[in-house]
Every structure is written in C-alpha cells, then in structure tokens.
Short mmCIF file of C-alpha atoms in Angstrom, two decimals:
data_model
loop_
_atom_site.label_atom_id
_atom_site.label_comp_id
_atom_site.label_asym_id
_atom_site.label_seq_id
_atom_site.Cartn_x
_atom_site.Cartn_y
_atom_site.Cartn_z
CA SER A 1 -91.33 26.48 8.63
CA ASN A 2 -89.49 27.20 5.42
CA ASN A 3 -86.03 26.49 6.99
CA THR A 4 -83.91 23.86 5.27
CA PRO A 5 -82.61 21.15 7.63
CA ALA A 6 -78.81 20.61 7.88
CA THR A 7 -77.60 17.51 6.08
CA ALA A 8 -73.80 17.63 6.66
CA PHE A 9 -71.31 18.60 9.35
CA ASN A 10 -67.61 19.37 8.81
CA ALA A 11 -65.68 18.58 11.97
CA THR A 12 -62.20 19.82 12.83
CA THR A 13 -59.36 17.33 12.13
CA LEU A 14 -59.21 14.91 15.01
CA ASN A 15 -55.89 13.61 16.45
CA ASN A 16 -55.25 10.90 19.01
CA SER A 17 -51.72 10.97 20.44
CA GLY A 18 -52.49 8.31 23.01
CA THR A 19 -52.19 4.57 22.81
CA SER A 20 -55.86 3.62 22.98
CA ASP A 21 -59.06 4.57 21.18
CA ALA A 22 -60.52 7.99 21.94
CA ILE A 23 -64.21 8.91 21.73
CA VAL A 24 -65.30 12.31 20.50
CA ARG A 25 -69.02 12.96 21.12
CA TYR A 26 -70.99 15.46 19.12
CA VAL A 27 -74.46 16.59 20.32
CA PHE A 28 -76.68 18.05 17.62
CA THR A 29 -79.73 20.12 18.66
CA ALA A 30 -82.43 21.09 16.18
CA ILE A 31 -83.27 24.78 16.42
CA ASN A 32 -86.12 26.49 14.63
CA PRO A 33 -85.14 30.14 14.57
CA ALA A 34 -87.68 32.90 15.15
CA ASN A 35 -89.70 33.85 12.13
CA GLY A 36 -91.72 36.98 12.35
CA ALA A 37 -94.21 36.57 15.13
CA GLU A 38 -93.16 32.96 15.67
CA PRO A 39 -90.62 32.51 18.46
CA ALA A 40 -87.52 30.35 18.13
CA CYS A 41 -88.05 26.73 19.09
CA THR A 42 -85.59 24.12 20.31
CA GLY A 43 -86.12 20.64 19.00
CA ASP A 44 -84.78 17.21 19.80
CA GLN A 45 -81.12 16.44 20.41
CA THR A 46 -79.09 13.82 18.51
CA THR A 47 -75.83 12.38 19.86
CA VAL A 48 -73.04 11.13 17.56
CA ASP A 49 -69.92 9.37 18.94
CA VAL A 50 -66.76 9.39 16.76
CA THR A 51 -64.04 6.85 17.61
CA VAL A 52 -60.54 8.25 16.93
CA LEU A 53 -57.95 5.49 16.61
CA PRO A 54 -54.41 6.17 17.89
CA GLY A 55 -51.73 6.75 15.29
CA ALA A 56 -49.17 3.97 14.82
CA SER A 57 -45.78 4.39 16.48
CA ALA A 58 -43.03 5.69 14.21
CA ALA A 59 -40.96 2.75 12.99
CA ASN A 60 -37.33 2.61 14.19
CA ALA A 61 -35.33 -0.39 12.90
CA GLY A 62 -32.30 0.39 15.04
CA PRO A 63 -28.70 1.16 14.01
CA ASP A 64 -26.89 -0.39 11.08
CA ALA A 65 -24.50 -3.16 12.13
CA SER A 66 -21.24 -4.64 10.86
CA TYR A 67 -19.19 -7.56 12.15
CA CYS A 68 -16.01 -9.50 11.58
CA ASN A 69 -16.71 -13.06 10.49
CA SER A 70 -20.08 -13.41 12.25
CA ALA A 71 -23.04 -15.48 11.04
CA THR A 72 -25.56 -13.97 13.49
CA HIS A 73 -26.96 -10.59 14.45
CA THR A 74 -29.50 -9.50 17.05
CA LEU A 75 -31.86 -6.91 15.63
CA ALA A 76 -32.64 -3.84 17.71
CA ALA A 77 -35.84 -2.22 16.55
CA THR A 78 -37.95 -0.09 18.86
CA ALA A 79 -41.06 -1.96 19.97
CA PRO A 80 -44.16 0.00 18.92
CA THR A 81 -46.57 1.20 21.59
CA VAL A 82 -49.29 1.40 18.97
CA GLY A 83 -49.48 -0.99 16.07
CA ALA A 84 -47.67 -4.21 15.30
CA GLY A 85 -44.14 -4.52 13.95
CA THR A 86 -42.98 -6.97 11.29
CA TRP A 87 -39.54 -7.69 9.83
CA SER A 88 -39.01 -8.29 6.12
CA PHE A 89 -36.05 -8.32 3.74
CA VAL A 90 -35.44 -5.66 1.10
CA GLY A 91 -33.55 -6.93 -1.92
CA ALA A 92 -32.27 -10.36 -2.90
CA ALA A 93 -30.09 -11.10 0.15
CA THR A 94 -32.00 -13.07 2.78
CA ALA A 95 -31.25 -15.02 5.95
CA THR A 96 -33.24 -16.58 8.76
CA ILE A 97 -35.24 -14.41 11.21
CA SER A 98 -36.13 -16.09 14.49
CA ASN A 99 -39.45 -14.21 14.86
CA VAL A 100 -40.56 -11.65 12.29
CA ASN A 101 -42.66 -9.80 14.89
CA ASP A 102 -39.92 -9.58 17.52
CA PRO A 103 -38.10 -6.22 17.48
CA ASN A 104 -35.06 -8.05 18.92
CA ALA A 105 -35.25 -11.05 16.63
CA ILE A 106 -32.06 -12.98 15.90
CA LEU A 107 -30.79 -13.04 12.35
CA THR A 108 -28.82 -16.20 11.44
CA GLY A 109 -27.12 -17.63 8.38
CA LEU A 110 -25.25 -14.48 7.43
CA GLN A 111 -22.67 -14.81 4.68
CA ASN A 112 -19.50 -12.71 4.65
CA ASN A 113 -19.34 -9.72 2.32
CA VAL A 114 -23.12 -9.73 1.81
CA THR A 115 -25.16 -6.68 2.81
CA TYR A 116 -28.55 -7.58 4.24
CA THR A 117 -31.24 -4.88 4.30
CA LEU A 118 -34.18 -5.45 6.64
CA ARG A 119 -37.33 -3.38 6.95
CA TRP A 120 -39.22 -2.90 10.24
CA THR A 121 -42.84 -2.11 9.37
CA VAL A 122 -45.21 -0.83 12.04
CA ALA A 123 -48.76 -1.35 10.80
CA GLY A 124 -51.46 1.13 11.82
CA VAL A 125 -54.63 0.22 13.72
CA GLY A 126 -57.68 -0.33 11.62
CA SER A 127 -57.60 1.82 8.53
CA CYS A 128 -54.84 4.06 9.88
CA GLY A 129 -51.56 4.08 8.06
CA GLY A 130 -48.25 2.77 9.43
CA SER A 131 -44.55 3.53 8.89
CA THR A 132 -41.30 1.73 7.96
CA ASP A 133 -37.61 2.01 8.68
CA ASP A 134 -34.68 0.06 7.20
CA VAL A 135 -31.46 -1.29 8.72
CA SER A 136 -28.43 -2.88 7.04
CA VAL A 137 -26.25 -5.70 8.39
CA ILE A 138 -22.93 -6.93 6.96
CA SER A 139 -20.21 -9.31 8.12
CA TYR A 140 -16.63 -9.06 6.82
CA PRO A 141 -14.32 -12.08 6.49
CA LEU A 142 -11.11 -12.55 8.43
CA ILE A 143 -8.10 -11.23 6.51
CA GLN A 144 -5.89 -14.09 5.40
CA ASN A 145 -2.97 -14.98 3.11
CA VAL A 146 -1.37 -11.55 3.09
CA ASN A 147 1.97 -11.71 1.26
CA ALA A 148 4.34 -8.85 0.48
CA GLY A 149 6.07 -10.87 -2.25
CA ALA A 150 9.58 -12.23 -2.66
CA ASP A 151 12.64 -10.29 -1.50
CA GLN A 152 14.33 -8.39 -4.31
CA ARG A 153 17.85 -7.28 -5.18
CA ILE A 154 18.67 -4.27 -7.38
CA CYS A 155 22.25 -3.97 -8.64
CA THR A 156 22.01 -1.01 -11.01
CA LEU A 157 21.87 2.13 -8.87
CA THR A 158 23.89 4.96 -10.43
CA THR A 159 25.17 8.19 -8.92
CA THR A 160 22.70 10.32 -10.89
CA GLY A 161 19.32 8.57 -10.83
CA ASP A 162 16.80 6.39 -9.04
CA VAL A 163 16.18 2.67 -9.29
CA THR A 164 12.73 1.10 -9.50
CA ALA A 165 11.32 -2.17 -8.20
CA THR A 166 7.86 -3.52 -9.03
CA LEU A 167 6.37 -4.87 -5.82
CA GLN A 168 4.39 -8.10 -5.63
CA GLY A 169 1.89 -7.73 -2.81
CA SER A 170 -1.01 -10.16 -2.56
CA ALA A 171 -4.23 -9.18 -4.33
CA LEU A 172 -7.02 -7.49 -2.39
CA GLY A 173 -10.30 -9.24 -1.69
CA THR A 174 -13.81 -7.80 -1.61
CA ASN A 175 -14.09 -4.86 0.81
CA GLU A 176 -10.33 -4.97 1.52
CA THR A 177 -7.89 -2.07 1.24
CA GLY A 178 -4.10 -2.22 1.17
CA LEU A 179 -1.29 0.13 2.09
CA TRP A 180 2.48 -0.01 1.53
CA THR A 181 4.66 1.64 4.16
CA ILE A 182 8.43 1.94 4.62
CA VAL A 183 9.62 0.29 7.84
CA THR A 184 13.37 0.88 7.47
CA ALA A 185 15.43 2.78 4.90
CA PRO A 186 18.96 4.19 4.59
CA SER A 187 19.42 7.74 5.81
CA GLY A 188 18.97 10.38 3.13
CA SER A 189 16.98 8.24 0.71
CA ASN A 190 14.00 9.60 -1.19
CA ALA A 191 12.25 6.21 -1.05
CA ARG A 192 8.64 6.36 -2.21
CA PHE A 193 5.77 4.48 -3.86
CA THR A 194 3.98 5.39 -7.07
CA ASN A 195 0.66 4.45 -5.44
CA ALA A 196 0.91 2.99 -1.94
CA ALA A 197 -2.60 1.49 -2.16
CA LEU A 198 -1.81 -0.88 -5.07
CA PRO A 199 -0.34 -4.34 -4.40
CA ASN A 200 1.84 -4.16 -7.54
CA THR A 201 2.93 -0.56 -7.25
CA GLN A 202 6.45 0.64 -8.07
CA PHE A 203 9.00 1.44 -5.39
CA GLN A 204 11.74 4.00 -6.16
CA THR A 205 14.82 5.22 -4.32
CA ASN A 206 18.15 6.98 -4.82
CA ARG A 207 20.25 5.36 -2.06
CA ALA A 208 22.01 2.03 -1.76
CA GLY A 209 21.15 -0.07 1.25
CA ILE A 210 18.53 -2.38 2.69
CA TYR A 211 14.86 -1.39 2.71
CA THR A 212 12.10 -3.12 4.67
CA LEU A 213 8.65 -2.55 3.18
CA ARG A 214 5.31 -3.56 4.74
CA TRP A 215 2.11 -4.52 2.91
CA THR A 216 -0.90 -4.11 5.24
CA VAL A 217 -4.38 -5.34 4.32
CA SER A 218 -7.48 -4.26 6.24
CA ASN A 219 -11.28 -4.21 6.04
CA PRO A 220 -13.81 -2.13 7.99
CA LYS A 221 -14.12 -4.53 10.98
CA CYS A 222 -11.43 -7.22 11.16
CA THR A 223 -7.89 -6.91 12.50
CA ALA A 224 -5.44 -5.78 9.82
CA VAL A 225 -2.76 -8.24 8.70
CA PHE A 226 0.65 -7.37 7.23
CA ASP A 227 3.69 -8.97 5.67
CA GLU A 228 7.14 -7.50 4.97
CA VAL A 229 9.58 -7.70 2.08
CA THR A 230 13.26 -6.75 1.88
CA ILE A 231 14.66 -4.76 -1.04
CA GLU A 232 18.47 -4.68 -1.31
CA VAL A 233 19.85 -1.86 -3.45
CA PHE A 234 23.50 -1.87 -4.55
CA GLN A 235 25.49 0.84 -6.28
CA GLN A 236 26.63 -0.08 -9.77
CA PRO A 237 30.48 -0.12 -9.71
CA VAL A 238 32.29 2.86 -11.23
CA ALA A 239 35.92 2.64 -12.35
CA GLY A 240 38.45 4.84 -10.65
CA THR A 241 41.77 6.18 -11.94
CA LEU A 242 45.10 4.38 -11.87
CA SER A 243 48.14 6.69 -11.84
CA PRO A 244 50.59 7.70 -13.05
CA ASN A 245 49.05 7.10 -16.42
CA SER A 246 52.32 5.77 -17.87
CA THR A 247 55.92 5.54 -16.80
CA ALA A 248 59.30 4.40 -18.11
CA VAL A 249 61.96 2.74 -15.98
CA CYS A 250 65.10 0.78 -16.38
CA SER A 251 65.17 -2.94 -15.95
CA GLY A 252 65.23 -3.97 -12.32
CA ALA A 253 63.63 -0.75 -11.08
CA SER A 254 60.54 -0.41 -8.91
CA VAL A 255 57.31 1.48 -9.69
CA THR A 256 54.45 2.37 -7.33
CA LEU A 257 50.96 2.84 -8.77
CA THR A 258 48.01 4.44 -6.96
CA TYR A 259 44.31 3.77 -7.51
CA ALA A 260 41.63 6.27 -6.48
CA SER A 261 38.01 7.38 -6.86
CA GLY A 262 36.41 4.05 -7.71
CA ILE A 263 32.90 3.19 -6.50
CA GLY A 264 32.30 -0.35 -5.35
CA ALA A 265 34.85 -2.89 -4.23
CA ILE A 266 38.27 -3.67 -5.74
CA GLY A 267 37.88 -7.05 -7.38
CA ALA A 268 41.41 -7.43 -8.72
CA TRP A 269 44.59 -5.70 -9.82
CA GLU A 270 45.63 -7.30 -13.12
CA GLN A 271 48.85 -7.21 -15.11
CA SER A 272 49.82 -8.17 -18.65
CA THR A 273 53.26 -8.64 -20.17
CA ASP A 274 52.01 -9.45 -23.69
CA ASN A 275 50.49 -6.08 -24.53
CA GLY A 276 47.03 -6.90 -23.11
CA THR A 277 46.49 -10.22 -24.84
CA SER A 278 46.16 -11.99 -21.49
CA TRP A 279 45.77 -10.69 -17.95
CA GLN A 280 46.82 -12.26 -14.69
CA PRO A 281 45.57 -11.20 -11.25
CA ILE A 282 48.05 -9.82 -8.77
CA THR A 283 47.79 -11.76 -5.53
CA PRO A 284 47.09 -11.02 -2.85
CA THR A 285 44.76 -8.32 -4.14
CA PRO A 286 46.23 -4.87 -3.39
CA THR A 287 44.14 -2.08 -1.96
CA ASN A 288 44.83 1.44 -3.25
CA THR A 289 48.57 1.22 -3.96
CA TYR A 290 50.93 -1.41 -5.28
CA THR A 291 54.67 -1.41 -5.88
CA PHE A 292 56.19 -3.43 -8.70
CA ASN A 293 59.75 -4.48 -7.83
CA SER A 294 62.57 -5.60 -10.09
CA LEU A 295 60.75 -5.08 -13.35
CA THR A 296 62.34 -6.72 -16.38
CA ALA A 297 59.65 -6.45 -19.07
CA ASN A 298 57.08 -3.99 -20.30
CA THR A 299 54.00 -4.35 -18.10
CA GLN A 300 50.45 -3.12 -18.39
CA VAL A 301 48.29 -2.74 -15.28
CA ARG A 302 44.54 -2.24 -14.67
CA VAL A 303 42.08 -2.49 -11.78
CA GLN A 304 38.74 -4.30 -11.93
CA MET A 305 35.92 -2.92 -9.76
CA ILE A 306 33.04 -5.13 -8.66
CA SER A 307 29.76 -4.38 -6.90
CA VAL A 308 29.69 -4.48 -3.12
CA GLY A 309 26.76 -6.80 -3.72
CA ALA A 310 28.84 -9.32 -5.65
CA SER A 311 28.38 -11.94 -2.96
CA SER A 312 24.62 -11.42 -3.22
CA GLY A 313 24.56 -11.94 -6.97
CA CYS A 314 25.37 -8.52 -8.47
CA THR A 315 27.71 -9.26 -11.36
CA GLN A 316 28.42 -5.77 -12.72
CA THR A 317 32.08 -4.78 -13.13
CA ALA A 318 33.99 -1.67 -14.17
CA THR A 319 37.56 -1.47 -15.48
CA SER A 320 39.99 1.35 -14.79
CA ASN A 321 42.34 2.95 -17.26
CA VAL A 322 45.36 0.86 -18.31
CA VAL A 323 48.78 2.05 -17.16
CA THR A 324 51.79 1.02 -19.26
CA ILE A 325 55.16 0.63 -17.57
CA THR A 326 57.90 0.69 -20.21
CA VAL A 327 61.00 -1.16 -19.05
CA SER A 328 64.27 -0.35 -20.87
CA PRO A 329 67.36 -2.59 -20.64
CA ASN A 330 70.26 -1.23 -18.62
CA THR A 331 73.38 0.15 -20.50
CA VAL A 332 76.15 -2.48 -20.73
CA ALA A 333 79.79 -1.19 -20.73
CA GLY A 334 82.02 -2.20 -23.70
CA THR A 335 85.75 -3.37 -23.57
CA ILE A 336 89.00 -1.88 -24.94
CA ALA A 337 91.82 -4.15 -26.32
CA GLY A 338 95.25 -4.34 -24.61
CA ASP A 339 97.74 -1.49 -24.28
CA THR A 340 99.81 -0.34 -27.31
CA LEU A 341 102.85 1.88 -27.93
CA ALA A 342 102.98 4.79 -30.27
CA CYS A 343 106.05 6.75 -31.52
CA THR A 344 106.32 10.45 -31.82
CA SER A 345 106.57 10.19 -35.54
CA PRO A 346 103.42 9.43 -37.36
CA VAL A 347 102.58 5.80 -36.98
CA SER A 348 99.41 3.82 -37.28
CA GLY A 349 98.01 1.02 -35.23
CA ASN A 350 94.79 -0.77 -34.35
CA LEU A 351 92.84 -0.34 -31.16
#
C-alpha cells in the first residue's frame, strides 16, 4: 500500500471536575482503505489510556478579621477537596501558625496595630496548577489616656464678635480618630469648631455662659473613650451712663443720680471731693440710683463696672462718665445799724 501511517492524534481538551483520577481510553484501529481492485482492510487495534487528574480546589482563605487587643486569631480557610493547602505569610509581618496545613490553624503572637497578611495556597495534583487566596488580620489596642485638656475661662466676649479658645485634647494614636462635640451650651449661641476632628482645634462662640465639650477617641474595633472640658465665657464689662450729667445745688441740698445701660456687674460707686485726684467708694455699694444728702462741697461721681466673672478671675473693668455736682454756699443775710432820726430839712447821717 502507498498509504502513509498516522503518527499523531489531537484529542479534545480533557477536563476532570471530580475529586479523583479519571481514565480516558482511546482505541486506535488501523484501516487500509480500498485501492482500486483491492478492498479495504481492517488491521490491528491499539488501546491508549489517558489519566486525567482532577483540578485543584479553588483557594479560599476566609474573611478578613480585626480584633480589639487580641493576640490570637483562628484562621478560617476552606479545606480543599482536591489538593493540599498551606499557609504562608505575605510581607514582613509574621506570627506563629499552629499548623501550616490546617485551614483552621491558630495564629498567635499578634501585635497591636500590625496588619498580618496570610496566603492560603492550594497546590494542584501532579503537574496540575493550584490557586491562592489572601486574608488580612489586625488587632487594635485598647483606647487609653483620653484627655480633653484643662478647663478654660474667657473674659473678653464683646457685644459684636465671637471669642476663640484653642482646645487641648490628647493626641491621637495609630489607627485612632477623634471627634469634638458640644454637650451643653447657652441658648442662642453659635458655638462651633474649626475642625472637630483635630485635638487642638479652635472653639468659637458668641454667647456668654458655660460650655461642656467632649473629646471622643475611637478606633475600628475597641470601645470609644471620651473626656470632657468646661469652657466659661464671660461678657467683657461695658460702662453705662450716669445721669444727670452735671448739676448745681446749694449747700445742704440733696441730689439723686441714676445709672443705666451698663453690661456686667456694678463694682463700686465712687466719689471725689478733690476734683478727681482721689476716689473713695460709696458704701454700701448702691445699685442703679443713689441720693446724696446734705452736700457741702463740690463732688464728682462715677461708677465702676466689673465682669460677672470677677470671682472666677476676670479682671476687666469699665468706668462710666463722671458727673460733677457743683455745691454753692447759701446766701447769708446782712445787718442794718440801729434806728436814726431825720429832720424834714436836709440833713445827713450815717447808716
């Protein structure tokens, strides 16, 4: 025969989705086709068995895990039905694995704020390839030493602007976040923070009163911890008006003065009888009116305003206008000498 024998066979791609080896058998039969008067002939058969190995199970390392202050973690990979699984570390962070081939191995020796990346590798059977999957584990430290800073006092609030305090919250650690919130505040205030996430942010407001502020520190897993600080805001004193602005009376008369429109607390009414060289407080301290009785000398009067936070350390003062009371001496009657006689004719005499 002039027919050329076959030397190669291209089989269809073979897959094995099971968990054990599969055998694919090929039977090859030699055939001599008809050639002219020669009939076709069937020759010997040859059998070829092909072993198809199962594919390795897809690697599944389990879910990522995070803890609060924990030194251990139980891994949760899926055990392969085909192939063998092995744990290994990816990166510089390492710990102790109880059994590298156990999908539920125990990881010990974890350090806080360290991210551990582990790889679960499922190796294929024979020359078949495998697969990998990674999982990350991290433990966060307990939150400690949270401090909102020292209480503060602000004595300089005016009627037209805001006051500012720089807060002194404790610094944030690795993986920690902070948040300032207002716990209590006077009604009508516009209290606010420049950036509530910063420990040393600025606090601003436009109302006098007592503010309670809270500094809360948290991390992704541990219980948040907070501390509070008190900010006292006092209005800066503003002088009112003493009236009438000036007055003149006779010696021994009485004069009533009225004080109005001051902001703060009345610290003292003061008087001077030496044209303002020295001032003496009027005691007990009057409120909004005071009557001077039996005046005998020129007197100047003023009112000193103090902060309502004076007892807390606010030392600002404000002085009213000065009222001058001019005291004039009373008129004193003169005397006429004794009686005298006069004639009808021109005469002269002394009175």
